[in-house]
Short mmCIF file of C-alpha atoms in Angstrom, two decimals:
data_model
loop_
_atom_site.label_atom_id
_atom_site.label_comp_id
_atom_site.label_asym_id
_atom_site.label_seq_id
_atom_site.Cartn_x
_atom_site.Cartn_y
_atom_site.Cartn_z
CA UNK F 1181 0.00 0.00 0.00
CA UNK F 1182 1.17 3.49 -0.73
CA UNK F 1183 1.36 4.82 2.96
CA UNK F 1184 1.99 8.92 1.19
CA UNK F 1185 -1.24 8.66 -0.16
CA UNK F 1186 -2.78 6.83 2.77
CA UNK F 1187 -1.72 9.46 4.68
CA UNK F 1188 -2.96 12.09 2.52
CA UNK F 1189 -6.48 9.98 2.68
CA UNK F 1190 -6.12 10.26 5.77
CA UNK F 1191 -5.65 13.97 6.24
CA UNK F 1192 -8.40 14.02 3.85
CA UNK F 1193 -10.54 12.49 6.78
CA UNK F 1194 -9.33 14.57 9.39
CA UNK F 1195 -9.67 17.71 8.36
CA UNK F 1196 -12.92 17.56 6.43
CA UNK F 1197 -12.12 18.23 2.84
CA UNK F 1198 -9.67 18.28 -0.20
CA UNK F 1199 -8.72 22.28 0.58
CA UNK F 1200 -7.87 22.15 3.90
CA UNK F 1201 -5.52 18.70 3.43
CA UNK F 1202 -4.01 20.62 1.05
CA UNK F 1203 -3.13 23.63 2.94
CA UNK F 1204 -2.22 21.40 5.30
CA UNK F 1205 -0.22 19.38 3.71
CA UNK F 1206 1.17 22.25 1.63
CA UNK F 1207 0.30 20.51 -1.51
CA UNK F 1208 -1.84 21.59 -4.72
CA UNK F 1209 -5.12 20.54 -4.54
CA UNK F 1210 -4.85 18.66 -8.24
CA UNK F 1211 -2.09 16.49 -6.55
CA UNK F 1212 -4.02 15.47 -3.31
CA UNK F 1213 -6.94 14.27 -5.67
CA UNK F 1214 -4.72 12.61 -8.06
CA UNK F 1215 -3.18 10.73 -4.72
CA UNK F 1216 -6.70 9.61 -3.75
CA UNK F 1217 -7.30 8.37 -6.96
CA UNK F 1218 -4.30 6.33 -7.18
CA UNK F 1219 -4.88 4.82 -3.96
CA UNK F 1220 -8.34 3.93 -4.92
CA UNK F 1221 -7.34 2.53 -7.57
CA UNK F 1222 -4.74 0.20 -5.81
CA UNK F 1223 -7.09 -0.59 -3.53
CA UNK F 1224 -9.80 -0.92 -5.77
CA UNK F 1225 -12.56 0.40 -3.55
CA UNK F 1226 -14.34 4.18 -3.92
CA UNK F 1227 -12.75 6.16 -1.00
CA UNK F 1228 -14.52 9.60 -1.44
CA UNK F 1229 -17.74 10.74 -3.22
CA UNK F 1230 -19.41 14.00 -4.27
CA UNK F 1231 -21.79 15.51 -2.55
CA UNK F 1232 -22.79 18.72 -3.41
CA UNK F 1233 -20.04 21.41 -3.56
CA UNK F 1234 -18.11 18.87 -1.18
CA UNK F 1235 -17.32 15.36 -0.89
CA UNK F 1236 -18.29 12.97 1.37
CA UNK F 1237 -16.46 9.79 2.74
CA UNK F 1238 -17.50 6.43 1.27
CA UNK F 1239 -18.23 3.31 4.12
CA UNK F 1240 -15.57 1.65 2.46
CA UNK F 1241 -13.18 5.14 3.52
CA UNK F 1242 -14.34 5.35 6.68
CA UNK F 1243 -13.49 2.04 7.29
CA UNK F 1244 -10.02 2.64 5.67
CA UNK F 1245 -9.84 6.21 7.51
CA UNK F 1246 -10.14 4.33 11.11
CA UNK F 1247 -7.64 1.71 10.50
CA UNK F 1248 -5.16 5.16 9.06
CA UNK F 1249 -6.16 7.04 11.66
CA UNK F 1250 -4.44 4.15 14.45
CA UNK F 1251 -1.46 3.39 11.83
CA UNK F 1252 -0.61 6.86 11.96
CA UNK F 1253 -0.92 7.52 16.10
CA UNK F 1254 1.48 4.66 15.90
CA UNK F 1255 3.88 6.22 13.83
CA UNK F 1256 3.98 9.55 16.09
CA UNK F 1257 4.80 6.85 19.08
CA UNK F 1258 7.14 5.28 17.37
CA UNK F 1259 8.75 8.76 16.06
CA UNK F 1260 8.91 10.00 19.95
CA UNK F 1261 10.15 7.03 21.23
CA UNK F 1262 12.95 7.39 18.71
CA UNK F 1263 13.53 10.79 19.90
CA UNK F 1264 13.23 9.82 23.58
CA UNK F 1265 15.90 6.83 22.65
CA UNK F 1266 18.44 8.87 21.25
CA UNK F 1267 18.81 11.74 23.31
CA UNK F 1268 19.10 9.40 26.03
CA UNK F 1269 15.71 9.22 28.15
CA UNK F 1270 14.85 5.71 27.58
CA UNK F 1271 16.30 2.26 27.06
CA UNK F 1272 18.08 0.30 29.04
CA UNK F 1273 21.51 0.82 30.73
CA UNK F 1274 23.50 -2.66 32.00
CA UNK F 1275 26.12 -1.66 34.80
CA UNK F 1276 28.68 -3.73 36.06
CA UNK F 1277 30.65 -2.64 38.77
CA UNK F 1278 32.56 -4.15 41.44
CA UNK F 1279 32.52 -3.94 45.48
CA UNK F 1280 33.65 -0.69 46.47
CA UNK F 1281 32.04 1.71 43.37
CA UNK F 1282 28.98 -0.59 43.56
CA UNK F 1283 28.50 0.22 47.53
CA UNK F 1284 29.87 3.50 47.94
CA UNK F 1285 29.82 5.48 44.85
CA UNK F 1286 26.66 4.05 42.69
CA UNK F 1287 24.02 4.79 44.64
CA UNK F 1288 24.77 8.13 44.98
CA UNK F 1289 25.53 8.71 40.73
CA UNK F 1290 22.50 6.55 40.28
CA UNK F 1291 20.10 8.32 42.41
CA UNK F 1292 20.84 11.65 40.10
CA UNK F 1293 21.02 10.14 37.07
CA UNK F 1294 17.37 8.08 37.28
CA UNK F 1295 16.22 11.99 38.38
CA UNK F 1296 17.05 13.21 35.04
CA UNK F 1297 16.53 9.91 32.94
CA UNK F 1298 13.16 8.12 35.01
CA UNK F 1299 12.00 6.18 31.74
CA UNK F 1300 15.84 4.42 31.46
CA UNK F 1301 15.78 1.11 33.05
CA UNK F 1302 18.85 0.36 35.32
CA UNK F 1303 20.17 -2.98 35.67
CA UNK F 1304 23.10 -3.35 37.98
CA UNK F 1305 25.16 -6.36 38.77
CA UNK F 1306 27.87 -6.21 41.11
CA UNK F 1307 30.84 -8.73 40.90
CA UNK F 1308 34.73 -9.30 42.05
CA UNK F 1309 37.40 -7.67 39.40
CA UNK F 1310 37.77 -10.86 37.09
CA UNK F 1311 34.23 -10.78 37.26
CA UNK F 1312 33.32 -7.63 36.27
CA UNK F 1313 36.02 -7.71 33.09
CA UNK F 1314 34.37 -10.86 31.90
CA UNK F 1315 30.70 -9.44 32.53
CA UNK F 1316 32.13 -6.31 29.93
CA UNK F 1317 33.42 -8.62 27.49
CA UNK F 1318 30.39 -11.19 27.31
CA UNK F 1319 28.43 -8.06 26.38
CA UNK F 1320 26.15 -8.56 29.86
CA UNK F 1321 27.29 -5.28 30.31
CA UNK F 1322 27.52 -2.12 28.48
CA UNK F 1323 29.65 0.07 31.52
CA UNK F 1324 31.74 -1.25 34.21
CA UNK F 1325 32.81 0.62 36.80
CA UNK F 1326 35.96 -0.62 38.58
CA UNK F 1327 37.90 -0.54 41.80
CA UNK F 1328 41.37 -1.53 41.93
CA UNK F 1329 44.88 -2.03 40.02
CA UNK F 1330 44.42 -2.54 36.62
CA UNK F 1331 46.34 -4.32 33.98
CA UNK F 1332 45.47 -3.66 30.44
CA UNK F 1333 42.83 -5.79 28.91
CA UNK F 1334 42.56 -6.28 25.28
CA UNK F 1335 39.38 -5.35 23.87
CA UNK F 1336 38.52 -2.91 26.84
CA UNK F 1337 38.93 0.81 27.25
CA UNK F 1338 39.97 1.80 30.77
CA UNK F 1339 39.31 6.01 32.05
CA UNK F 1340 40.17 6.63 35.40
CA UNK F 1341 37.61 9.09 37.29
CA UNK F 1342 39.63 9.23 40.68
CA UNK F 1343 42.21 7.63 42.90
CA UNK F 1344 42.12 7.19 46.77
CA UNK F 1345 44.46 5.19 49.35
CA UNK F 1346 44.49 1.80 50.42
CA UNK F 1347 45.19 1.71 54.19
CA UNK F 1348 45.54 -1.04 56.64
CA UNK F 1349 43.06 -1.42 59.35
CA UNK F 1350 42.92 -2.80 62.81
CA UNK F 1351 39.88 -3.04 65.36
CA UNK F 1352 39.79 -0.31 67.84
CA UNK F 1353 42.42 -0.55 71.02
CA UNK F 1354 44.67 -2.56 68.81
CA UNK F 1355 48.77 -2.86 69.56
CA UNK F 1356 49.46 -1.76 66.25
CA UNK F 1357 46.37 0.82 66.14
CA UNK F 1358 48.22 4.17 64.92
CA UNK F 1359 51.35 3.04 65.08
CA UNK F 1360 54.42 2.70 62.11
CA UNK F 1361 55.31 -0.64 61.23
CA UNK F 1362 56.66 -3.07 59.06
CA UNK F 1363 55.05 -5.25 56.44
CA UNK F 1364 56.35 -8.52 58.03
CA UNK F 1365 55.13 -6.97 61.43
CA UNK F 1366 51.60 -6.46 59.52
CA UNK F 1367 51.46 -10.06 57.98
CA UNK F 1368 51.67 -11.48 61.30
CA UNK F 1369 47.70 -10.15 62.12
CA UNK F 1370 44.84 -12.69 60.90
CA UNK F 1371 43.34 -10.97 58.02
CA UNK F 1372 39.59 -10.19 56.66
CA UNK F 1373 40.11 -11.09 52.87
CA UNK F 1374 38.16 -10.70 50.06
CA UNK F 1375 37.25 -13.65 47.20
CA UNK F 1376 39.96 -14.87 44.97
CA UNK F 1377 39.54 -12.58 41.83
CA UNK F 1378 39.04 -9.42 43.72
CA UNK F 1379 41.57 -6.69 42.83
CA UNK F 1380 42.62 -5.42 46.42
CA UNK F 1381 43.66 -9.30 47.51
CA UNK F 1382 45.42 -9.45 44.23
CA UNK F 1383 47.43 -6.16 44.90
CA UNK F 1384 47.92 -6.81 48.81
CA UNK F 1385 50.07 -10.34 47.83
CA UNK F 1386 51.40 -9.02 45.14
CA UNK F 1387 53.03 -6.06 47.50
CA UNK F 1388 54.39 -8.98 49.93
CA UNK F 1389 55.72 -10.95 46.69
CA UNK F 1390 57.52 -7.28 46.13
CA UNK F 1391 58.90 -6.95 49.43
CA UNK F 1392 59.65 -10.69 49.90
CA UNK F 1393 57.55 -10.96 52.98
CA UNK F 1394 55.19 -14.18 53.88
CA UNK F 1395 51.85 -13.30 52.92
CA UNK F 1396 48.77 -12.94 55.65
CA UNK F 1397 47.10 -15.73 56.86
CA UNK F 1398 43.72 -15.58 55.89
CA UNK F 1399 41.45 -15.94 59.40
CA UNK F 1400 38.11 -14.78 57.41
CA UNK F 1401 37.09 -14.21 53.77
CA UNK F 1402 34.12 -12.59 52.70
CA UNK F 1403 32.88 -11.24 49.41
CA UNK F 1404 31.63 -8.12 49.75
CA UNK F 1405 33.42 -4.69 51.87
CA UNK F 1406 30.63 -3.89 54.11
CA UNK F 1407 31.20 -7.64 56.04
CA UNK F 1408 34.99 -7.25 56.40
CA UNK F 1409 34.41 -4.05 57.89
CA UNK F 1410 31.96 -4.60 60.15
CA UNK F 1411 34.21 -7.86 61.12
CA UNK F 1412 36.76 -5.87 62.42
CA UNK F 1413 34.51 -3.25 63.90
CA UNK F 1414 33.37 -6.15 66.00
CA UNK F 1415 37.36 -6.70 67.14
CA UNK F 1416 38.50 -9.27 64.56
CA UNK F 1417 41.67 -9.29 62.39
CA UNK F 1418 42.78 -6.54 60.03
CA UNK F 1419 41.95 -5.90 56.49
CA UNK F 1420 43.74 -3.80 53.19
CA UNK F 1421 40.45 -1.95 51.70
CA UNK F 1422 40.14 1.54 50.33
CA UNK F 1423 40.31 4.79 52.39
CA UNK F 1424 36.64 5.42 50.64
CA UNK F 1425 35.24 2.37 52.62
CA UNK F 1426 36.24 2.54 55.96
CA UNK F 1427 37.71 6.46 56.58
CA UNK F 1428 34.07 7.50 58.42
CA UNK F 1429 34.80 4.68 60.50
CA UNK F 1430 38.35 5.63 61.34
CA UNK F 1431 37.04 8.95 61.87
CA UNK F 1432 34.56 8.20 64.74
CA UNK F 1433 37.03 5.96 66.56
CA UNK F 1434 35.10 2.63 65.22
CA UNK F 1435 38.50 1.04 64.07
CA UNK F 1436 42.30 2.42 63.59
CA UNK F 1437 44.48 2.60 61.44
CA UNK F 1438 48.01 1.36 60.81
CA UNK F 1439 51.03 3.40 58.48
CA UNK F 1440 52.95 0.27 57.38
CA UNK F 1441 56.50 1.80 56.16
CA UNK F 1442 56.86 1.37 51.76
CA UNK F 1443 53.13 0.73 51.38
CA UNK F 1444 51.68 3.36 50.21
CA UNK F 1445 49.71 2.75 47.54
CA UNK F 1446 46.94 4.26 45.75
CA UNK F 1447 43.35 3.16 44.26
CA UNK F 1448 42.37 4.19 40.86
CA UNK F 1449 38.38 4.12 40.42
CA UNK F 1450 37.60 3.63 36.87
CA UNK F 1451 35.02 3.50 34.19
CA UNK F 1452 35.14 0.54 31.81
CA UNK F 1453 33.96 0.09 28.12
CA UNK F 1454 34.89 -1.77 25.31
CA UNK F 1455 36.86 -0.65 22.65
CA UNK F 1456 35.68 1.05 18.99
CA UNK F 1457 31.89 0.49 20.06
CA UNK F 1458 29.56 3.49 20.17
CA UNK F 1459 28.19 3.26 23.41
CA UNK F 1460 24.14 3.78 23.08
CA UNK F 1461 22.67 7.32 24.38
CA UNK F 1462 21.75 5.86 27.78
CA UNK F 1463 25.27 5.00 28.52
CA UNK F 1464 27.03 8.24 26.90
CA UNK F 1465 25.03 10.20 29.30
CA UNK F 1466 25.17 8.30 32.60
CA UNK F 1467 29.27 8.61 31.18
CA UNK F 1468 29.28 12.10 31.38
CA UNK F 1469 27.17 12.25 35.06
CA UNK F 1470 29.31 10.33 36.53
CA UNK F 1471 32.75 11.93 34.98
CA UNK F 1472 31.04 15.27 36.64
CA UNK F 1473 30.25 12.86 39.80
CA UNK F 1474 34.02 12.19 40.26
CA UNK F 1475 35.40 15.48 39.79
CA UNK F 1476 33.57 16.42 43.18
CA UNK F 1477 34.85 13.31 45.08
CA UNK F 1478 38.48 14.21 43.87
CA UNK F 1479 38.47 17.61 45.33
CA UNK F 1480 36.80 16.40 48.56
#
């Protein structure tokens, strides 16, 4: 069917006449008849009929003109939705992120970006390092959002949005609690460890591999941060975690913690996509919240 002169049938219907679809189609009058009558034609039913100085719509148009009339309400949905789609309002955004973004950081970013993009559906999945790499690469995925050392990844483009410590920590009224020691000193504390695959484990026997020093025996391993923190807030052990995670705690006397001499390393927080793909308007903008979102946290 020819849908230009449907919808000039159409128009036809709606507005009464042959004149005014013209003038408001901004076509001659000779070519919106001629369009009538070619659709007739290929349908092979009598659309319109004179009747006196006007015309009147046939049964057979009316018919035609209701079925238009829902085609065409359709086509202004889909034409919105379009618009809605790629500027960034709708669809569907698939995070991954891992422990310490996906507790500390997310909720935060998330709240303000589902405040300026409420039709976008939000699916987040949080997962270990390895985890989270894979997630990007088996397309489950679209951003990750990543805590920890990196090592390049083929396939995956890395931006870092900010950087914080990694400290040791102790339970309150510890021997070690603000004090200056040694690695080896530090390994000999039972510590709160996360899952293998988690970047922070990775990093914290790496450093003893570095500094040839026996690395900690694990007394409790858990696979998110919230547990190993509260762990040691209840007088257990000593974990390596991110200054993010645990500083309020430090900071109202809840645990302490311990400067252990050549350790001082630092935590990029990074966004994650993969290379050379467009990432879909959803995505590009919860990109650039969350780019502003980081700017703030580096300067605090």
């Amino acid at each position: 069917m020819n849908l230009h002169a449907l919808k000039i049938f159409h128009t036809i219907s709606e507005k009464g006449g042959v004149t005014r679809a013209a003038e408001e189609l901004r076509i001659s009058q000779p070519a919106v008849t001629a369009q009538v009558r070619n659709l007739e034609k290929e349908l092979g039913i009598q659309l319109l009929a004179p009747k006196g100085r006007g015309i009147l719509v046939t049964d057979a148009g009316q018919m035609l003109a209701s079925h238009a009339k829902r085609l065409f309400a359709l086509e202004r949905e889909l034409d919105e939705a379009v618009r809605e789609y790629k500027a960034g309002f709708s669809g569907i955004l698939r995070i991954v992120a891992t422990y310490l973004p996906a507790n500390l950081l997310l909720p935060e970013w998330l709240a303000l970006y589902k405040q300026e993009h409420p039709s976008v559906e939000v699916v987040l999945n949080t997962a270990n390092s390895r985890e989270a790499v894979e997630g990007l690469l088996q397309y489950d995925a679209e951003v990750a959002v990543y805590g920890g050392g990196w090592e390049e990844q083929p396939g995956i483009e890395w931006e870092q949005l900010l950087e914080d410590e990694l400290w040791f920590i102790v339970p309150k009224n510890h021997p070690y609690g603000g004090k200056e020691i040694t690695l080896a000193e530090m390994m000999k504390v039972p510590f709160i460890l996360r899952e293998e695959g988690s970047s922070t484990r990775e990093r914290l026997f790496s450093l003893c591999r570095a500094l040839n020093v026996s690395p900690p025996k694990v007394g409790l391993q858990f696979n998110g941060v919230n547990e190993m923190v509260r762990a040691v807030i209840a007088g257990y052990g000593a974990i390596f975690i991110s200054s993010l995670a645990v500083r309020d705690n430090v900071e109202r006397g809840e645990v302490e913690r311990v400067m252990v001499n050549g350790t001082s390393l630092l935590n990029p927080i990074a966004v994650c996509t993969r290379k050379q793909e467009a990432l879909s308007p959803a995505a590009a903008a919860f990109l650039s919240l969350v780019r502003e979102q980081a700017k703030g946290w580096a300067r605090n």
